[in-house]
Coordinates of C-alpha atoms and ligand atoms in Angstrom, one line a residue:
X26 CA -46.8 82.9 102.0
X27 CA -49.6 84.2 104.2
X28 CA -52.2 86.0 102.3
X29 CA -53.0 88.2 105.2
X30 CA -50.5 90.7 106.4
X31 CA -50.7 92.5 109.7
X32 CA -49.6 96.1 109.5
X33 CA -48.9 98.6 112.2
X34 CA -49.1 102.4 112.5
X35 CA -49.3 104.9 109.8
X36 CA -47.0 107.7 108.7
X37 CA -49.7 109.5 106.7
X38 CA -50.0 113.2 107.7
X39 CA -52.6 114.7 105.4
X40 CA -54.3 114.9 102.1
X41 CA -53.2 117.8 100.0
X42 CA -54.9 119.3 96.9
X43 CA -52.6 119.0 93.8
X44 CA -53.8 122.4 92.6
X45 CA -54.7 124.8 95.4
X46 CA -52.6 122.9 98.0
X47 CA -55.4 123.0 100.6
X48 CA -55.0 120.2 103.2
X49 CA -57.6 117.8 104.6
X50 CA -57.8 115.4 107.5
X51 CA -56.8 112.0 106.1
X52 CA -59.3 110.2 108.5
X53 CA -62.1 112.1 106.9
X54 CA -64.1 110.5 104.1
X55 CA -63.3 112.8 101.3
X56 CA -62.4 112.3 97.7
X57 CA -61.5 115.5 95.9
X58 CA -60.6 119.0 97.1
X59 CA -63.6 120.7 98.8
X60 CA -62.3 124.1 97.7
X61 CA -61.3 123.7 94.1
X62 CA -62.5 120.1 93.2
X63 CA -59.0 118.9 92.1
X64 CA -57.4 115.6 93.0
X65 CA -55.8 115.0 96.4
X66 CA -52.3 113.7 97.1
X67 CA -51.4 111.6 100.2
X68 CA -48.6 113.3 102.2
X69 CA -46.4 111.4 104.6
X70 CA -44.0 112.2 107.4
X71 CA -40.8 111.2 105.6
X72 CA -38.5 112.2 108.5
X73 CA -40.3 109.8 110.8
X74 CA -40.3 107.1 108.1
X75 CA -36.6 107.7 107.6
X76 CA -35.9 107.2 111.3
X77 CA -37.7 103.8 111.3
X78 CA -37.3 102.2 107.9
X79 CA -34.0 100.9 106.5
X80 CA -33.2 99.4 103.2
X81 CA -32.2 96.2 104.9
X82 CA -35.6 96.0 106.6
X83 CA -37.1 95.8 103.1
X84 CA -34.7 93.1 102.0
X85 CA -35.6 91.1 105.0
X86 CA -39.4 91.2 104.2
X87 CA -39.3 88.9 101.3
X88 CA -42.5 87.2 100.2
X89 CA -45.2 89.5 101.5
X90 CA -45.8 91.2 98.1
X91 CA -46.6 94.9 98.0
X92 CA -47.9 95.4 101.5
X93 CA -44.4 94.9 102.8
X94 CA -43.9 98.7 102.1
X95 CA -46.7 99.5 104.6
X96 CA -44.8 102.4 106.2
X97 CA -45.2 104.2 102.8
X98 CA -48.8 103.2 102.3
X99 CA -52.1 104.8 103.6
X100 CA -53.0 101.9 105.9
X101 CA -54.2 103.1 109.3
X102 CA -54.8 100.3 111.7
X103 CA -53.6 97.0 112.8
X104 CA -56.6 95.3 111.3
X105 CA -55.8 92.5 108.9
X106 CA -55.8 93.6 105.3
X107 CA -57.5 91.0 103.1
X108 CA -54.9 90.7 100.4
X109 CA -54.7 88.4 97.3
X110 CA -50.9 88.8 97.2
X111 CA -50.6 91.9 95.0
X112 CA -47.3 92.9 93.5
X113 CA -44.0 91.1 94.1
X114 CA -43.9 90.6 90.3
X115 CA -40.7 89.5 88.5
X116 CA -38.3 91.8 86.7
X117 CA -37.4 90.0 83.5
X118 CA -34.3 90.8 81.4
X119 CA -35.5 90.8 77.8
X120 CA -32.4 89.5 76.1
X121 CA -33.8 88.3 72.8
X122 CA -36.0 91.3 72.3
X123 CA -33.2 93.6 73.3
X124 CA -30.6 92.0 71.1
X125 CA -32.9 92.2 68.1
X126 CA -33.1 96.0 68.6
X127 CA -29.5 96.4 69.4
X128 CA -30.1 97.3 73.0
X129 CA -27.7 96.6 75.8
X130 CA -30.0 96.3 78.8
X131 CA -33.7 95.9 78.3
X132 CA -36.0 94.7 81.1
X133 CA -39.7 94.1 81.6
X134 CA -41.5 94.4 84.9
X135 CA -44.1 91.7 84.4
X136 CA -47.2 93.0 86.0
X137 CA -49.4 90.5 84.1
X138 CA -48.7 88.2 87.0
X139 CA -50.7 90.1 89.5
X140 CA -53.7 88.3 91.1
X141 CA -56.2 89.4 88.5
X142 CA -53.6 89.9 85.7
X143 CA -53.0 93.6 85.9
X144 CA -50.9 96.1 87.9
X145 CA -54.2 97.7 89.1
X146 CA -54.3 95.1 91.9
X147 CA -51.7 97.2 93.7
X148 CA -54.2 100.1 93.7
X149 CA -57.2 98.1 94.4
X150 CA -55.9 96.6 97.6
X151 CA -55.6 100.2 98.9
X152 CA -59.2 101.0 97.9
X153 CA -60.7 97.8 99.3
X154 CA -58.8 98.2 102.6
X155 CA -60.0 101.9 102.9
X156 CA -63.6 100.8 102.3
X157 CA -63.2 98.5 105.3
X158 CA -61.5 101.2 107.4
X159 CA -64.3 103.6 106.6
X160 CA -66.8 100.8 107.4
X161 CA -68.4 100.9 104.0
X162 CA -70.3 98.0 102.6
X163 CA -70.6 98.9 98.9
X164 CA -67.8 99.9 96.6
X165 CA -68.1 101.2 93.1
X166 CA -65.8 101.9 90.2
X167 CA -65.8 102.7 86.5
X168 CA -63.4 100.9 84.3
X169 CA -62.5 99.9 80.8
X170 CA -62.4 96.3 82.3
X171 CA -59.3 95.8 84.3
X172 CA -59.9 98.0 87.3
X173 CA -63.4 96.5 87.5
X174 CA -62.2 92.9 87.5
X175 CA -59.6 93.8 90.1
X176 CA -62.0 95.7 92.3
X177 CA -64.5 92.8 92.0
X178 CA -61.9 90.2 93.1
X179 CA -60.8 92.3 96.1
X180 CA -64.3 93.0 97.1
X181 CA -65.0 89.3 97.1
X182 CA -62.0 88.7 99.3
X183 CA -63.0 91.5 101.7
X184 CA -66.7 90.7 101.8
X185 CA -67.8 93.9 100.1
X186 CA -70.6 94.4 97.6
X187 CA -69.1 95.7 94.3
X188 CA -70.7 97.7 91.6
X189 CA -68.7 98.2 88.4
X190 CA -69.5 100.5 85.4
X191 CA -68.0 99.4 82.1
X192 CA -68.4 100.6 78.5
X193 CA -70.1 98.2 76.0
X194 CA -66.8 97.6 74.3
X195 CA -65.3 95.8 77.3
X196 CA -63.6 92.6 76.1
X197 CA -65.0 89.3 77.2
X198 CA -62.0 88.3 79.2
X199 CA -62.3 91.3 81.6
X200 CA -66.1 91.1 81.7
X201 CA -66.2 87.5 82.6
X202 CA -63.7 88.1 85.5
X203 CA -65.9 90.8 87.0
X204 CA -69.0 88.7 86.6
X205 CA -67.3 85.6 88.1
X206 CA -66.0 87.5 91.1
X207 CA -69.6 88.4 91.9
X208 CA -69.8 92.1 91.1
X209 CA -72.9 93.8 89.8
X210 CA -71.8 94.7 86.3
X211 CA -73.4 97.7 84.8
X212 CA -72.8 98.0 81.1
X213 CA -73.0 101.6 80.1
X214 CA -74.2 102.5 76.5
X215 CA -71.3 104.9 76.1
X216 CA -67.6 105.1 76.5
X217 CA -65.3 104.9 79.5
X218 CA -65.4 108.7 80.2
X219 CA -69.2 108.5 80.4
X220 CA -69.1 105.5 82.6
X221 CA -66.6 107.3 84.9
X222 CA -68.9 110.3 85.4
X223 CA -71.9 108.0 86.0
X224 CA -70.0 106.1 88.7
X225 CA -69.1 109.4 90.4
X226 CA -72.7 110.5 90.4
X227 CA -73.9 107.1 91.5
X228 CA -71.5 107.1 94.5
X229 CA -72.9 110.5 95.6
X230 CA -76.5 109.5 95.0
X231 CA -76.4 106.0 96.7
X232 CA -73.6 106.6 99.2
X233 CA -71.3 103.9 97.7
X234 CA -67.6 104.1 98.4
X235 CA -66.0 105.7 95.4
X236 CA -63.1 103.7 94.1
X237 CA -62.8 105.5 90.8
X238 CA -59.2 105.9 89.7
X239 CA -57.8 109.4 90.5
X240 CA -61.0 110.4 92.4
X241 CA -60.1 108.0 95.2
X242 CA -56.9 109.4 96.5
X243 CA -55.6 106.2 98.0
X244 CA -55.5 104.0 94.9
X245 CA -52.5 105.7 93.3
X246 CA -50.5 105.1 96.5
X247 CA -50.5 101.4 95.8
X248 CA -48.9 101.9 92.4
X249 CA -45.8 103.4 94.1
X250 CA -44.9 99.9 95.1
X251 CA -43.9 99.1 91.5
X252 CA -41.1 101.6 91.8
X253 CA -40.1 100.3 95.2
X254 CA -39.8 96.8 93.8
X255 CA -37.8 98.1 90.8
X256 CA -35.3 99.8 93.1
X257 CA -34.8 96.5 95.0
X258 CA -34.7 94.4 91.9
X259 CA -32.2 96.6 90.2
X260 CA -30.1 96.4 93.4
X261 CA -30.8 100.0 94.3
X262 CA -29.5 101.2 90.8
X263 CA -32.7 102.2 89.0
X264 CA -32.7 102.1 85.2
X265 CA -32.3 105.3 83.1
X266 CA -35.8 105.0 81.7
X267 CA -39.0 103.6 83.1
X268 CA -41.7 103.3 80.4
X269 CA -45.4 103.0 81.3
X270 CA -48.7 103.2 79.4
X271 CA -51.0 106.1 80.2
X272 CA -54.8 106.0 80.6
X273 CA -55.8 108.2 83.4
X274 CA -52.2 108.7 84.4
X275 CA -52.4 107.1 87.8
X276 CA -49.8 104.5 87.1
X277 CA -47.3 107.0 85.8
X278 CA -47.9 109.3 88.8
X279 CA -47.8 106.5 91.3
X280 CA -44.6 104.9 89.9
X281 CA -42.8 108.3 89.8
X282 CA -43.9 109.1 93.4
X283 CA -42.4 105.8 94.5
X284 CA -39.0 106.7 93.0
X285 CA -39.1 110.2 94.5
X286 CA -39.8 108.8 97.9
X287 CA -37.0 106.2 97.8
X288 CA -34.7 109.0 96.6
X289 CA -35.8 111.3 99.5
X290 CA -35.2 108.4 102.0
X291 CA -31.7 108.0 100.6
X292 CA -32.4 104.5 99.3
X293 CA -31.4 105.4 95.8
X294 CA -29.0 108.1 94.6
X295 CA -30.5 108.5 91.1
X296 CA -34.0 108.7 89.7
X297 CA -35.1 107.3 86.3
X298 CA -36.6 109.4 83.6
X299 CA -40.3 108.5 83.1
X300 CA -41.8 107.9 79.7
X301 CA -45.6 107.8 79.3
X302 CA -47.1 106.1 76.2
X303 CA -50.6 106.6 74.7
X304 CA -52.2 105.2 71.5
X305 CA -52.4 107.9 68.8
X306 CA -56.2 107.4 68.8
X307 CA -56.4 108.4 72.5
X308 CA -53.5 110.6 73.3
X309 CA -54.8 113.8 75.0
X310 CA -51.9 113.8 77.5
X311 CA -49.2 113.3 74.9
X312 CA -50.6 116.1 72.8
X313 CA -50.7 118.5 75.8
X314 CA -47.2 117.5 76.8
X315 CA -45.8 118.1 73.4
X316 CA -47.5 121.5 73.2
X317 CA -46.3 122.3 76.7
X318 CA -49.8 123.1 77.6
X319 CA -51.2 123.4 81.1
X320 CA -54.5 121.8 80.2
X321 CA -55.6 119.0 77.8
X322 CA -58.3 118.8 75.1
X323 CA -60.6 115.8 75.8
X324 CA -60.8 113.4 72.9
X325 CA -63.2 110.6 71.8
X326 CA -60.9 107.5 72.1
X327 CA -60.4 105.4 69.1
X328 CA -57.9 102.5 69.7
X329 CA -57.9 98.8 70.1
X330 CA -55.8 99.2 73.3
X331 CA -59.0 99.2 75.4
X332 CA -57.2 99.9 78.7
X333 CA -55.8 103.1 77.3
X334 CA -59.1 104.3 75.7
X335 CA -59.4 107.2 78.1
X336 CA -60.4 110.5 76.5
X337 CA -60.2 112.5 79.7
X338 CA -57.1 111.6 81.8
X339 CA -58.4 112.1 85.3
X340 CA -55.0 112.2 87.0
X341 CA -53.8 114.8 84.5
X342 CA -52.0 117.1 87.0
X343 CA -50.2 114.4 88.8
X344 CA -49.2 112.7 85.5
X345 CA -47.9 116.0 83.9
X346 CA -46.0 116.8 87.1
X347 CA -44.4 113.4 87.0
X348 CA -43.2 113.9 83.4
X349 CA -41.9 117.4 84.2
X350 CA -40.2 116.5 87.5
X351 CA -38.5 113.4 86.0
X352 CA -37.4 115.2 82.8
X353 CA -39.6 112.6 81.1
X354 CA -41.2 112.1 77.8
X355 CA -44.7 111.4 76.5
X356 CA -45.1 109.7 73.2
X357 CA -47.9 108.1 71.1
X358 CA -47.9 104.9 69.1
X359 CA -50.3 103.5 66.5
X360 CA -52.4 100.5 67.1
X361 CA -50.3 98.6 64.5
X362 CA -47.2 99.4 66.4
X363 CA -48.8 98.2 69.6
X364 CA -49.9 94.9 68.0
X365 CA -46.4 94.4 66.6
X366 CA -44.9 95.0 70.1
X367 CA -47.5 92.7 71.7
X368 CA -46.4 90.0 69.2
X369 CA -42.7 90.6 69.7
X370 CA -43.0 90.5 73.5
X371 CA -44.9 87.2 73.4
X372 CA -42.8 85.5 70.7
X373 CA -39.4 86.6 71.9
X374 CA -39.8 86.8 75.6
X375 CA -42.8 84.6 76.5
X376 CA -44.7 87.5 78.0
X377 CA -48.3 87.6 76.7
X378 CA -49.6 91.1 77.3
X379 CA -52.8 92.8 76.3
X380 CA -52.4 95.8 73.8
X381 CA -52.3 98.4 76.6
X382 CA -49.7 96.3 78.4
X383 CA -47.5 96.1 75.3
X384 CA -47.8 99.8 74.5
X385 CA -44.6 100.7 76.5
X386 CA -42.6 98.3 74.3
X387 CA -44.0 100.0 71.2
X388 CA -43.1 103.4 72.6
X389 CA -39.6 102.2 73.5
X390 CA -39.0 101.0 69.9
X391 CA -40.2 104.3 68.5
X392 CA -38.0 106.3 70.9
X393 CA -35.0 104.2 70.1
X394 CA -35.7 104.7 66.4
X395 CA -35.8 108.5 66.8
X396 CA -32.7 108.5 69.0
X397 CA -34.4 109.9 72.0
X398 CA -33.5 106.8 74.0
X399 CA -29.9 105.6 73.6
X400 CA -29.3 102.0 72.8
X401 CA -26.8 101.8 75.6
X402 CA -29.3 103.0 78.3
X403 CA -30.8 100.8 80.9
X404 CA -34.5 100.5 80.0
X405 CA -37.4 99.1 81.8
X406 CA -40.9 98.7 80.3
X407 CA -43.8 98.1 82.7
X408 CA -45.9 95.4 81.1
X409 CA -49.2 96.3 82.8
X410 CA -51.8 93.7 81.7
X411 CA -52.2 90.1 80.7
X412 CA -53.0 89.1 77.1
X413 CA -55.6 86.6 78.2
X414 CA -57.9 89.5 79.1
X415 CA -58.2 90.5 75.5
X416 CA -57.2 87.5 73.4
X417 CA -59.1 88.7 70.3
X418 CA -56.8 91.7 70.0
X419 CA -53.7 89.4 69.7
X420 CA -55.4 87.6 66.8
X421 CA -56.0 90.8 64.9
X422 CA -52.5 90.4 63.4
X423 CA -54.1 87.7 61.3
X424 CA -52.2 84.7 62.6
X425 CA -54.3 81.6 62.7
X426 CA -53.7 77.9 63.5
X427 CA -53.0 75.5 60.7
X428 CA -56.0 73.1 60.3
X429 CA -55.2 69.7 59.0
X430 CA -56.6 66.1 58.8
X431 CA -55.1 64.0 61.7
X432 CA -52.6 62.2 59.4
X433 CA -48.8 62.3 59.0
X434 CA -49.4 62.8 55.2
X435 CA -51.3 66.0 55.9
X436 CA -48.5 67.2 58.2
X437 CA -45.6 66.4 56.0
X438 CA -45.6 69.4 53.6
X439 CA -46.0 71.7 56.6
X440 CA -43.2 70.0 58.5
X441 CA -40.9 70.4 55.5
X442 CA -41.3 74.1 55.8
X443 CA -40.4 74.4 59.4
X444 CA -36.9 75.5 60.0
Ligands
PLP512 C1 -55.6 100.9 83.5 C2 -54.5 100.4 82.6 C3 -53.5 101.2 82.1 C4 -53.5 102.7 82.3 O1 -53.2 103.1 83.6 P1 -53.6 104.5 84.2 O2 -53.2 104.4 85.6 O3 -55.1 104.7 84.0 O4 -52.8 105.5 83.4 C5 -52.5 100.6 81.4 N1 -52.5 99.3 81.1 C6 -53.4 98.5 81.6 C7 -53.3 97.0 81.2 C8 -54.5 99.0 82.4 O5 -55.4 98.1 82.8

């Protein structure tokens, strides 16, 4: 597989504010709406895409990871995009886990296999490519750890200088990735939400290219490719439910947009219902959704699922629209439920996820229990991040190795207890 993909043309028409609907030139370097300050959505010419792109074209483009969907991505010129091979992750039928829960069809989209171990690589490739298109030399992002590591890797590949802002609580696995990829790592004495605001301010003050999730309108576009892949992997019959974790809500919004687009293009005839999961200690979006509120109350996050420790979901409007449009559900799960799901996923399916990545499984178990999701439904959990990024979290369940003298005698009583 070639790690550089040449792309041609672009079907992007405009950037449109998710709130006041004002439109902006997509070639202009702009982040949020100049009128009302809200986030921007990338709008395409679907009629033109429909005239050019066939399902069979996609089936023919095997092996080029997520950039194979370039007609539906905001990539403007024929310049080579420096890619690490984002996406193209396997869909895994979770038979043992599913059978244990009495489920008929349970699947996991294993995003832990992305280049830096997280689905965010799909978004980062959009941001790093845009930085090159806009001829920017320095990129910056705030992150609970994963977006930073991903940005740092892609900046390395693209020859960009990368500044990342992370909270002090960032786990060592994620931190060491960013440092190794050569980013300037700024540790902020505060939480993610404070790091996020500082990164926004820094980008303005020092003229760095702003890759903050939600603020950068292009990142979310990359996440659509998860949905495209699922459509193909399910042989154009998407599941009844697609379950994702929510931090800022970019993933939820991106995946839903992808399904909508393939539906509009006539590639699928049915859209899944989306489920968004947050930890109870950081669930502003779930609370707002259950109250049917149009705005959320920021919280101070308290959860061991670091990737979901977001007190102000920055893609709130897009995420809420995704839940409403898909007749979806938002649910919260406790840290204990998350750890239990992480352990089940690893020990029954061989997929080692970080807590945030296992949260959809915890949510699925809860919604099966309450009867919201039927055991006969086709269910897909998006396993967003790799367990190696936060190995200490996995050990919080208390499991430890058994330490012995290097003799058979010492082993014998243990062996007799192994069934
Ligand atoms: C960032 C992240 C999330 C949350 O995604 P959002 O797009 O911020 O909602 C979930 N899981 C993992 C592993 C992440 O790194």
